[in-house]
Amino acid sequence: MPAASDTRQSIIDAVLRIIGQDGIAAVTNRRIAKEAGVSLGSVTYHFATQHELLRESLLQFVAEETRHFTGLADECAGEAFDIGQAAEVVAQVAGGNDFDSRHIAPFELYVQAGRDERLRAAAGECFAAYDLVAARVLTRLGVPDPERLAGVAVALVFGQQLRRLATGAPAEDLVDTLLVLTRLGA
């Protein structure tokens, strides 16, 4: 029998897959149970409300993203950080050309946070982590006032990612956009 934390994790992973595949409206306890391979009772045992389920899914995504992007920023440490290294980091942020349900789910969750103020704090935590990573990279590039420009850089990343999602534009467009931003800020 799986541990409670494994079951809870399976449920959250299933929620993120469902959201990425078919949107938040498709998140039902029956579908979650089927997708996670758990009983229907397990879903309601671990998450009393859909709000709790969405919030925990968003928080898990935030934690993973924060770890990933903080690691990327830490890799950028050092005296010499040039535009070529920045391009490599941006390419990692872009995550390649394929969008799967894990890439799509956050957009759905952020839109839902716009509708449900109870999710806004979790979304705010995620954007604060993105801003921190952006500020670190901009600082290492020698861009003046990196904290002020960090939010702009994050907005550009999200806008380009949304554009990629909607149009199939290549990841290179995101890299080009961010490189332009760093040149303007320098």
JSON list of C-alpha atoms in Angstrom, two decimals:
[
{"chain": "A", "resi": 1, "resn": "MET", "atom": "CA", "xyz": [0.00, 0.00, 0.00]},
{"chain": "A", "resi": 2, "resn": "PRO", "atom": "CA", "xyz": [1.52, 3.38, -0.96]},
{"chain": "A", "resi": 3, "resn": "ALA", "atom": "CA", "xyz": [2.31, 5.92, 1.73]},
{"chain": "A", "resi": 4, "resn": "ALA", "atom": "CA", "xyz": [-0.13, 8.80, 2.22]},
{"chain": "A", "resi": 5, "resn": "SER", "atom": "CA", "xyz": [2.46, 11.23, 0.87]},
{"chain": "A", "resi": 6, "resn": "ASP", "atom": "CA", "xyz": [2.87, 9.08, -2.29]},
{"chain": "A", "resi": 7, "resn": "THR", "atom": "CA", "xyz": [-0.89, 9.01, -2.79]},
{"chain": "A", "resi": 8, "resn": "ARG", "atom": "CA", "xyz": [-1.13, 12.75, -2.26]},
{"chain": "A", "resi": 9, "resn": "GLN", "atom": "CA", "xyz": [1.70, 13.28, -4.75]},
{"chain": "A", "resi": 10, "resn": "SER", "atom": "CA", "xyz": [0.03, 11.02, -7.32]},
{"chain": "A", "resi": 11, "resn": "ILE", "atom": "CA", "xyz": [-3.16, 13.04, -6.97]},
{"chain": "A", "resi": 12, "resn": "ILE", "atom": "CA", "xyz": [-1.34, 16.36, -7.46]},
{"chain": "A", "resi": 13, "resn": "ASP", "atom": "CA", "xyz": [0.55, 15.02, -10.47]},
{"chain": "A", "resi": 14, "resn": "ALA", "atom": "CA", "xyz": [-2.73, 13.81, -11.96]},
{"chain": "A", "resi": 15, "resn": "VAL", "atom": "CA", "xyz": [-4.35, 17.21, -11.40]},
{"chain": "A", "resi": 16, "resn": "LEU", "atom": "CA", "xyz": [-1.51, 18.98, -13.20]},
{"chain": "A", "resi": 17, "resn": "ARG", "atom": "CA", "xyz": [-1.74, 16.53, -16.13]},
{"chain": "A", "resi": 18, "resn": "ILE", "atom": "CA", "xyz": [-5.51, 16.93, -16.38]},
{"chain": "A", "resi": 19, "resn": "ILE", "atom": "CA", "xyz": [-5.29, 20.72, -16.24]},
{"chain": "A", "resi": 20, "resn": "GLY", "atom": "CA", "xyz": [-2.59, 20.72, -18.90]},
{"chain": "A", "resi": 21, "resn": "GLN", "atom": "CA", "xyz": [-4.54, 18.37, -21.16]},
{"chain": "A", "resi": 22, "resn": "ASP", "atom": "CA", "xyz": [-8.09, 19.63, -20.80]},
{"chain": "A", "resi": 23, "resn": "GLY", "atom": "CA", "xyz": [-8.20, 22.64, -18.47]},
{"chain": "A", "resi": 24, "resn": "ILE", "atom": "CA", "xyz": [-9.43, 23.23, -14.95]},
{"chain": "A", "resi": 25, "resn": "ALA", "atom": "CA", "xyz": [-13.04, 22.46, -15.87]},
{"chain": "A", "resi": 26, "resn": "ALA", "atom": "CA", "xyz": [-11.97, 18.86, -16.53]},
{"chain": "A", "resi": 27, "resn": "VAL", "atom": "CA", "xyz": [-10.73, 18.40, -12.95]},
{"chain": "A", "resi": 28, "resn": "THR", "atom": "CA", "xyz": [-13.25, 16.08, -11.32]},
{"chain": "A", "resi": 29, "resn": "ASN", "atom": "CA", "xyz": [-12.64, 13.74, -8.43]},
{"chain": "A", "resi": 30, "resn": "ARG", "atom": "CA", "xyz": [-13.51, 10.71, -10.59]},
{"chain": "A", "resi": 31, "resn": "ARG", "atom": "CA", "xyz": [-11.08, 11.73, -13.32]},
{"chain": "A", "resi": 32, "resn": "ILE", "atom": "CA", "xyz": [-8.37, 12.49, -10.78]},
{"chain": "A", "resi": 33, "resn": "ALA", "atom": "CA", "xyz": [-8.82, 9.09, -9.15]},
{"chain": "A", "resi": 34, "resn": "LYS", "atom": "CA", "xyz": [-8.64, 7.31, -12.50]},
{"chain": "A", "resi": 35, "resn": "GLU", "atom": "CA", "xyz": [-5.62, 9.33, -13.69]},
{"chain": "A", "resi": 36, "resn": "ALA", "atom": "CA", "xyz": [-3.77, 8.90, -10.37]},
{"chain": "A", "resi": 37, "resn": "GLY", "atom": "CA", "xyz": [-4.67, 5.24, -9.99]},
{"chain": "A", "resi": 38, "resn": "VAL", "atom": "CA", "xyz": [-6.20, 5.79, -6.56]},
{"chain": "A", "resi": 39, "resn": "SER", "atom": "CA", "xyz": [-9.65, 5.32, -5.09]},
{"chain": "A", "resi": 40, "resn": "LEU", "atom": "CA", "xyz": [-12.22, 8.08, -5.27]},
{"chain": "A", "resi": 41, "resn": "GLY", "atom": "CA", "xyz": [-12.22, 8.19, -1.48]},
{"chain": "A", "resi": 42, "resn": "SER", "atom": "CA", "xyz": [-8.47, 8.90, -1.48]},
{"chain": "A", "resi": 43, "resn": "VAL", "atom": "CA", "xyz": [-9.00, 12.07, -3.45]},
{"chain": "A", "resi": 44, "resn": "THR", "atom": "CA", "xyz": [-11.57, 13.43, -1.03]},
{"chain": "A", "resi": 45, "resn": "TYR", "atom": "CA", "xyz": [-9.58, 12.19, 1.97]},
{"chain": "A", "resi": 46, "resn": "HIS", "atom": "CA", "xyz": [-6.47, 14.13, 0.92]},
{"chain": "A", "resi": 47, "resn": "PHE", "atom": "CA", "xyz": [-8.24, 17.20, -0.47]},
{"chain": "A", "resi": 48, "resn": "ALA", "atom": "CA", "xyz": [-11.54, 18.32, 1.03]},
{"chain": "A", "resi": 49, "resn": "THR", "atom": "CA", "xyz": [-12.24, 20.97, -1.63]},
{"chain": "A", "resi": 50, "resn": "GLN", "atom": "CA", "xyz": [-11.32, 21.71, -5.22]},
{"chain": "A", "resi": 51, "resn": "HIS", "atom": "CA", "xyz": [-9.82, 25.00, -4.05]},
{"chain": "A", "resi": 52, "resn": "GLU", "atom": "CA", "xyz": [-7.44, 23.08, -1.77]},
{"chain": "A", "resi": 53, "resn": "LEU", "atom": "CA", "xyz": [-6.57, 20.73, -4.63]},
{"chain": "A", "resi": 54, "resn": "LEU", "atom": "CA", "xyz": [-5.83, 23.59, -7.04]},
{"chain": "A", "resi": 55, "resn": "ARG", "atom": "CA", "xyz": [-3.89, 25.55, -4.41]},
{"chain": "A", "resi": 56, "resn": "GLU", "atom": "CA", "xyz": [-1.72, 22.55, -3.52]},
{"chain": "A", "resi": 57, "resn": "SER", "atom": "CA", "xyz": [-1.12, 21.80, -7.19]},
{"chain": "A", "resi": 58, "resn": "LEU", "atom": "CA", "xyz": [-0.07, 25.39, -7.81]},
{"chain": "A", "resi": 59, "resn": "LEU", "atom": "CA", "xyz": [2.14, 25.39, -4.70]},
{"chain": "A", "resi": 60, "resn": "GLN", "atom": "CA", "xyz": [3.82, 22.17, -5.79]},
{"chain": "A", "resi": 61, "resn": "PHE", "atom": "CA", "xyz": [4.47, 23.64, -9.21]},
{"chain": "A", "resi": 62, "resn": "VAL", "atom": "CA", "xyz": [5.84, 26.78, -7.52]},
{"chain": "A", "resi": 63, "resn": "ALA", "atom": "CA", "xyz": [8.20, 24.72, -5.35]},
{"chain": "A", "resi": 64, "resn": "GLU", "atom": "CA", "xyz": [9.51, 22.78, -8.34]},
{"chain": "A", "resi": 65, "resn": "GLU", "atom": "CA", "xyz": [9.93, 25.92, -10.44]},
{"chain": "A", "resi": 66, "resn": "THR", "atom": "CA", "xyz": [11.64, 27.76, -7.60]},
{"chain": "A", "resi": 67, "resn": "ARG", "atom": "CA", "xyz": [14.13, 24.92, -7.10]},
{"chain": "A", "resi": 68, "resn": "HIS", "atom": "CA", "xyz": [14.78, 24.66, -10.82]},
{"chain": "A", "resi": 69, "resn": "PHE", "atom": "CA", "xyz": [15.23, 28.36, -11.49]},
{"chain": "A", "resi": 70, "resn": "THR", "atom": "CA", "xyz": [17.19, 29.04, -8.32]},
{"chain": "A", "resi": 71, "resn": "GLY", "atom": "CA", "xyz": [19.55, 26.26, -9.39]},
{"chain": "A", "resi": 72, "resn": "LEU", "atom": "CA", "xyz": [19.89, 27.89, -12.80]},
{"chain": "A", "resi": 73, "resn": "ALA", "atom": "CA", "xyz": [20.62, 31.25, -11.19]},
{"chain": "A", "resi": 74, "resn": "ASP", "atom": "CA", "xyz": [23.19, 29.67, -8.88]},
{"chain": "A", "resi": 75, "resn": "GLU", "atom": "CA", "xyz": [24.91, 28.14, -11.90]},
{"chain": "A", "resi": 76, "resn": "CYS", "atom": "CA", "xyz": [25.27, 31.67, -13.23]},
{"chain": "A", "resi": 77, "resn": "ALA", "atom": "CA", "xyz": [27.39, 32.66, -10.24]},
{"chain": "A", "resi": 78, "resn": "GLY", "atom": "CA", "xyz": [30.84, 33.97, -10.87]},
{"chain": "A", "resi": 79, "resn": "GLU", "atom": "CA", "xyz": [32.68, 37.00, -11.99]},
{"chain": "A", "resi": 80, "resn": "ALA", "atom": "CA", "xyz": [32.41, 36.46, -15.73]},
{"chain": "A", "resi": 81, "resn": "PHE", "atom": "CA", "xyz": [28.90, 35.92, -16.96]},
{"chain": "A", "resi": 82, "resn": "ASP", "atom": "CA", "xyz": [28.54, 36.86, -20.59]},
{"chain": "A", "resi": 83, "resn": "ILE", "atom": "CA", "xyz": [25.69, 37.12, -23.03]},
{"chain": "A", "resi": 84, "resn": "GLY", "atom": "CA", "xyz": [26.44, 33.64, -24.41]},
{"chain": "A", "resi": 85, "resn": "GLN", "atom": "CA", "xyz": [26.01, 32.12, -20.96]},
{"chain": "A", "resi": 86, "resn": "ALA", "atom": "CA", "xyz": [22.82, 34.14, -20.56]},
{"chain": "A", "resi": 87, "resn": "ALA", "atom": "CA", "xyz": [21.55, 32.71, -23.86]},
{"chain": "A", "resi": 88, "resn": "GLU", "atom": "CA", "xyz": [22.18, 29.19, -22.54]},
{"chain": "A", "resi": 89, "resn": "VAL", "atom": "CA", "xyz": [20.22, 29.94, -19.36]},
{"chain": "A", "resi": 90, "resn": "VAL", "atom": "CA", "xyz": [17.37, 31.45, -21.36]},
{"chain": "A", "resi": 91, "resn": "ALA", "atom": "CA", "xyz": [17.30, 28.36, -23.59]},
{"chain": "A", "resi": 92, "resn": "GLN", "atom": "CA", "xyz": [16.95, 26.23, -20.46]},
{"chain": "A", "resi": 93, "resn": "VAL", "atom": "CA", "xyz": [14.13, 28.48, -19.24]},
{"chain": "A", "resi": 94, "resn": "ALA", "atom": "CA", "xyz": [12.41, 28.10, -22.61]},
{"chain": "A", "resi": 95, "resn": "GLY", "atom": "CA", "xyz": [12.52, 24.35, -22.10]},
{"chain": "A", "resi": 96, "resn": "GLY", "atom": "CA", "xyz": [12.81, 23.32, -25.73]},
{"chain": "A", "resi": 97, "resn": "ASN", "atom": "CA", "xyz": [10.17, 23.43, -28.41]},
{"chain": "A", "resi": 98, "resn": "ASP", "atom": "CA", "xyz": [7.68, 20.92, -27.04]},
{"chain": "A", "resi": 99, "resn": "PHE", "atom": "CA", "xyz": [4.79, 21.99, -24.86]},
{"chain": "A", "resi": 100, "resn": "ASP", "atom": "CA", "xyz": [3.29, 19.22, -22.81]},
{"chain": "A", "resi": 101, "resn": "SER", "atom": "CA", "xyz": [0.68, 19.26, -20.08]},
{"chain": "A", "resi": 102, "resn": "ARG", "atom": "CA", "xyz": [3.30, 20.27, -17.48]},
{"chain": "A", "resi": 103, "resn": "HIS", "atom": "CA", "xyz": [4.03, 23.44, -19.49]},
{"chain": "A", "resi": 104, "resn": "ILE", "atom": "CA", "xyz": [0.38, 24.27, -20.09]},
{"chain": "A", "resi": 105, "resn": "ALA", "atom": "CA", "xyz": [-1.00, 23.64, -16.57]},
{"chain": "A", "resi": 106, "resn": "PRO", "atom": "CA", "xyz": [0.66, 26.69, -14.96]},
{"chain": "A", "resi": 107, "resn": "PHE", "atom": "CA", "xyz": [-1.02, 29.05, -17.41]},
{"chain": "A", "resi": 108, "resn": "GLU", "atom": "CA", "xyz": [-4.38, 27.52, -16.53]},
{"chain": "A", "resi": 109, "resn": "LEU", "atom": "CA", "xyz": [-3.62, 27.83, -12.82]},
{"chain": "A", "resi": 110, "resn": "TYR", "atom": "CA", "xyz": [-2.56, 31.47, -13.15]},
{"chain": "A", "resi": 111, "resn": "VAL", "atom": "CA", "xyz": [-5.75, 32.31, -15.03]},
{"chain": "A", "resi": 112, "resn": "GLN", "atom": "CA", "xyz": [-7.73, 30.52, -12.32]},
{"chain": "A", "resi": 113, "resn": "ALA", "atom": "CA", "xyz": [-5.89, 32.62, -9.70]},
{"chain": "A", "resi": 114, "resn": "GLY", "atom": "CA", "xyz": [-7.26, 35.66, -11.51]},
{"chain": "A", "resi": 115, "resn": "ARG", "atom": "CA", "xyz": [-10.75, 34.29, -10.90]},
{"chain": "A", "resi": 116, "resn": "ASP", "atom": "CA", "xyz": [-10.17, 32.95, -7.39]},
{"chain": "A", "resi": 117, "resn": "GLU", "atom": "CA", "xyz": [-8.48, 35.33, -4.99]},
{"chain": "A", "resi": 118, "resn": "ARG", "atom": "CA", "xyz": [-7.73, 32.42, -2.64]},
{"chain": "A", "resi": 119, "resn": "LEU", "atom": "CA", "xyz": [-5.15, 31.18, -5.20]},
{"chain": "A", "resi": 120, "resn": "ARG", "atom": "CA", "xyz": [-3.51, 34.57, -5.68]},
{"chain": "A", "resi": 121, "resn": "ALA", "atom": "CA", "xyz": [-1.09, 34.23, -2.77]},
{"chain": "A", "resi": 122, "resn": "ALA", "atom": "CA", "xyz": [0.29, 30.99, -4.25]},
{"chain": "A", "resi": 123, "resn": "ALA", "atom": "CA", "xyz": [0.59, 32.61, -7.68]},
{"chain": "A", "resi": 124, "resn": "GLY", "atom": "CA", "xyz": [2.31, 35.59, -6.06]},
{"chain": "A", "resi": 125, "resn": "GLU", "atom": "CA", "xyz": [4.88, 33.26, -4.47]},
{"chain": "A", "resi": 126, "resn": "CYS", "atom": "CA", "xyz": [5.67, 31.80, -7.84]},
{"chain": "A", "resi": 127, "resn": "PHE", "atom": "CA", "xyz": [6.12, 35.16, -9.53]},
{"chain": "A", "resi": 128, "resn": "ALA", "atom": "CA", "xyz": [8.31, 36.34, -6.64]},
{"chain": "A", "resi": 129, "resn": "ALA", "atom": "CA", "xyz": [10.57, 33.33, -7.28]},
{"chain": "A", "resi": 130, "resn": "TYR", "atom": "CA", "xyz": [10.69, 34.09, -11.00]},
{"chain": "A", "resi": 131, "resn": "ASP", "atom": "CA", "xyz": [11.53, 37.73, -10.26]},
{"chain": "A", "resi": 132, "resn": "LEU", "atom": "CA", "xyz": [14.33, 36.68, -7.92]},
{"chain": "A", "resi": 133, "resn": "VAL", "atom": "CA", "xyz": [15.91, 34.44, -10.53]},
{"chain": "A", "resi": 134, "resn": "ALA", "atom": "CA", "xyz": [15.55, 37.11, -13.22]},
{"chain": "A", "resi": 135, "resn": "ALA", "atom": "CA", "xyz": [17.17, 39.70, -10.93]},
{"chain": "A", "resi": 136, "resn": "ARG", "atom": "CA", "xyz": [20.10, 37.35, -10.26]},
{"chain": "A", "resi": 137, "resn": "VAL", "atom": "CA", "xyz": [20.71, 36.74, -13.94]},
{"chain": "A", "resi": 138, "resn": "LEU", "atom": "CA", "xyz": [20.38, 40.44, -14.80]},
{"chain": "A", "resi": 139, "resn": "THR", "atom": "CA", "xyz": [22.74, 41.32, -11.95]},
{"chain": "A", "resi": 140, "resn": "ARG", "atom": "CA", "xyz": [25.34, 38.89, -13.22]},
{"chain": "A", "resi": 141, "resn": "LEU", "atom": "CA", "xyz": [25.01, 40.40, -16.67]},
{"chain": "A", "resi": 142, "resn": "GLY", "atom": "CA", "xyz": [25.77, 43.82, -15.21]},
{"chain": "A", "resi": 143, "resn": "VAL", "atom": "CA", "xyz": [22.36, 45.25, -16.10]},
{"chain": "A", "resi": 144, "resn": "PRO", "atom": "CA", "xyz": [21.67, 48.38, -14.02]},
{"chain": "A", "resi": 145, "resn": "ASP", "atom": "CA", "xyz": [18.71, 48.25, -11.62]},
{"chain": "A", "resi": 146, "resn": "PRO", "atom": "CA", "xyz": [18.08, 44.52, -12.08]},
{"chain": "A", "resi": 147, "resn": "GLU", "atom": "CA", "xyz": [15.33, 44.32, -9.44]},
{"chain": "A", "resi": 148, "resn": "ARG", "atom": "CA", "xyz": [13.27, 46.89, -11.32]},
{"chain": "A", "resi": 149, "resn": "LEU", "atom": "CA", "xyz": [13.73, 45.09, -14.65]},
{"chain": "A", "resi": 150, "resn": "ALA", "atom": "CA", "xyz": [13.20, 41.58, -13.26]},
{"chain": "A", "resi": 151, "resn": "GLY", "atom": "CA", "xyz": [9.42, 41.80, -13.45]},
{"chain": "A", "resi": 152, "resn": "VAL", "atom": "CA", "xyz": [9.65, 43.04, -17.03]},
{"chain": "A", "resi": 153, "resn": "ALA", "atom": "CA", "xyz": [11.91, 40.12, -17.93]},
{"chain": "A", "resi": 154, "resn": "VAL", "atom": "CA", "xyz": [9.50, 37.66, -16.30]},
{"chain": "A", "resi": 155, "resn": "ALA", "atom": "CA", "xyz": [6.57, 39.24, -18.13]},
{"chain": "A", "resi": 156, "resn": "LEU", "atom": "CA", "xyz": [8.43, 38.87, -21.42]},
{"chain": "A", "resi": 157, "resn": "VAL", "atom": "CA", "xyz": [9.18, 35.23, -20.70]},
{"chain": "A", "resi": 158, "resn": "PHE", "atom": "CA", "xyz": [5.55, 34.52, -19.91]},
{"chain": "A", "resi": 159, "resn": "GLY", "atom": "CA", "xyz": [4.33, 36.45, -22.91]},
{"chain": "A", "resi": 160, "resn": "GLN", "atom": "CA", "xyz": [6.72, 34.63, -25.21]},
{"chain": "A", "resi": 161, "resn": "GLN", "atom": "CA", "xyz": [5.85, 31.27, -23.64]},
{"chain": "A", "resi": 162, "resn": "LEU", "atom": "CA", "xyz": [2.15, 32.00, -24.14]},
{"chain": "A", "resi": 163, "resn": "ARG", "atom": "CA", "xyz": [2.87, 33.02, -27.72]},
{"chain": "A", "resi": 164, "resn": "ARG", "atom": "CA", "xyz": [4.80, 29.79, -28.26]},
{"chain": "A", "resi": 165, "resn": "LEU", "atom": "CA", "xyz": [1.93, 27.83, -26.80]},
{"chain": "A", "resi": 166, "resn": "ALA", "atom": "CA", "xyz": [-0.67, 29.52, -28.99]},
{"chain": "A", "resi": 167, "resn": "THR", "atom": "CA", "xyz": [1.30, 29.67, -32.25]},
{"chain": "A", "resi": 168, "resn": "GLY", "atom": "CA", "xyz": [3.97, 27.00, -32.10]},
{"chain": "A", "resi": 169, "resn": "ALA", "atom": "CA", "xyz": [6.69, 29.67, -32.38]},
{"chain": "A", "resi": 170, "resn": "PRO", "atom": "CA", "xyz": [10.18, 28.30, -31.75]},
{"chain": "A", "resi": 171, "resn": "ALA", "atom": "CA", "xyz": [11.98, 28.63, -28.41]},
{"chain": "A", "resi": 172, "resn": "GLU", "atom": "CA", "xyz": [14.63, 30.72, -30.15]},
{"chain": "A", "resi": 173, "resn": "ASP", "atom": "CA", "xyz": [12.15, 33.61, -30.27]},
{"chain": "A", "resi": 174, "resn": "LEU", "atom": "CA", "xyz": [12.19, 33.70, -26.47]},
{"chain": "A", "resi": 175, "resn": "VAL", "atom": "CA", "xyz": [15.97, 33.65, -26.38]},
{"chain": "A", "resi": 176, "resn": "ASP", "atom": "CA", "xyz": [16.14, 36.51, -28.89]},
{"chain": "A", "resi": 177, "resn": "THR", "atom": "CA", "xyz": [13.60, 38.57, -26.93]},
{"chain": "A", "resi": 178, "resn": "LEU", "atom": "CA", "xyz": [15.47, 38.22, -23.65]},
{"chain": "A", "resi": 179, "resn": "LEU", "atom": "CA", "xyz": [18.81, 38.96, -25.23]},
{"chain": "A", "resi": 180, "resn": "VAL", "atom": "CA", "xyz": [17.36, 42.18, -26.64]},
{"chain": "A", "resi": 181, "resn": "LEU", "atom": "CA", "xyz": [16.09, 43.09, -23.17]},
{"chain": "A", "resi": 182, "resn": "THR", "atom": "CA", "xyz": [19.50, 42.57, -21.60]},
{"chain": "A", "resi": 183, "resn": "ARG", "atom": "CA", "xyz": [21.14, 44.74, -24.24]},
{"chain": "A", "resi": 184, "resn": "LEU", "atom": "CA", "xyz": [18.59, 47.51, -23.67]},
{"chain": "A", "resi": 185, "resn": "GLY", "atom": "CA", "xyz": [19.10, 47.37, -19.92]},
{"chain": "A", "resi": 186, "resn": "ALA", "atom": "CA", "xyz": [22.90, 47.43, -20.13]}
]
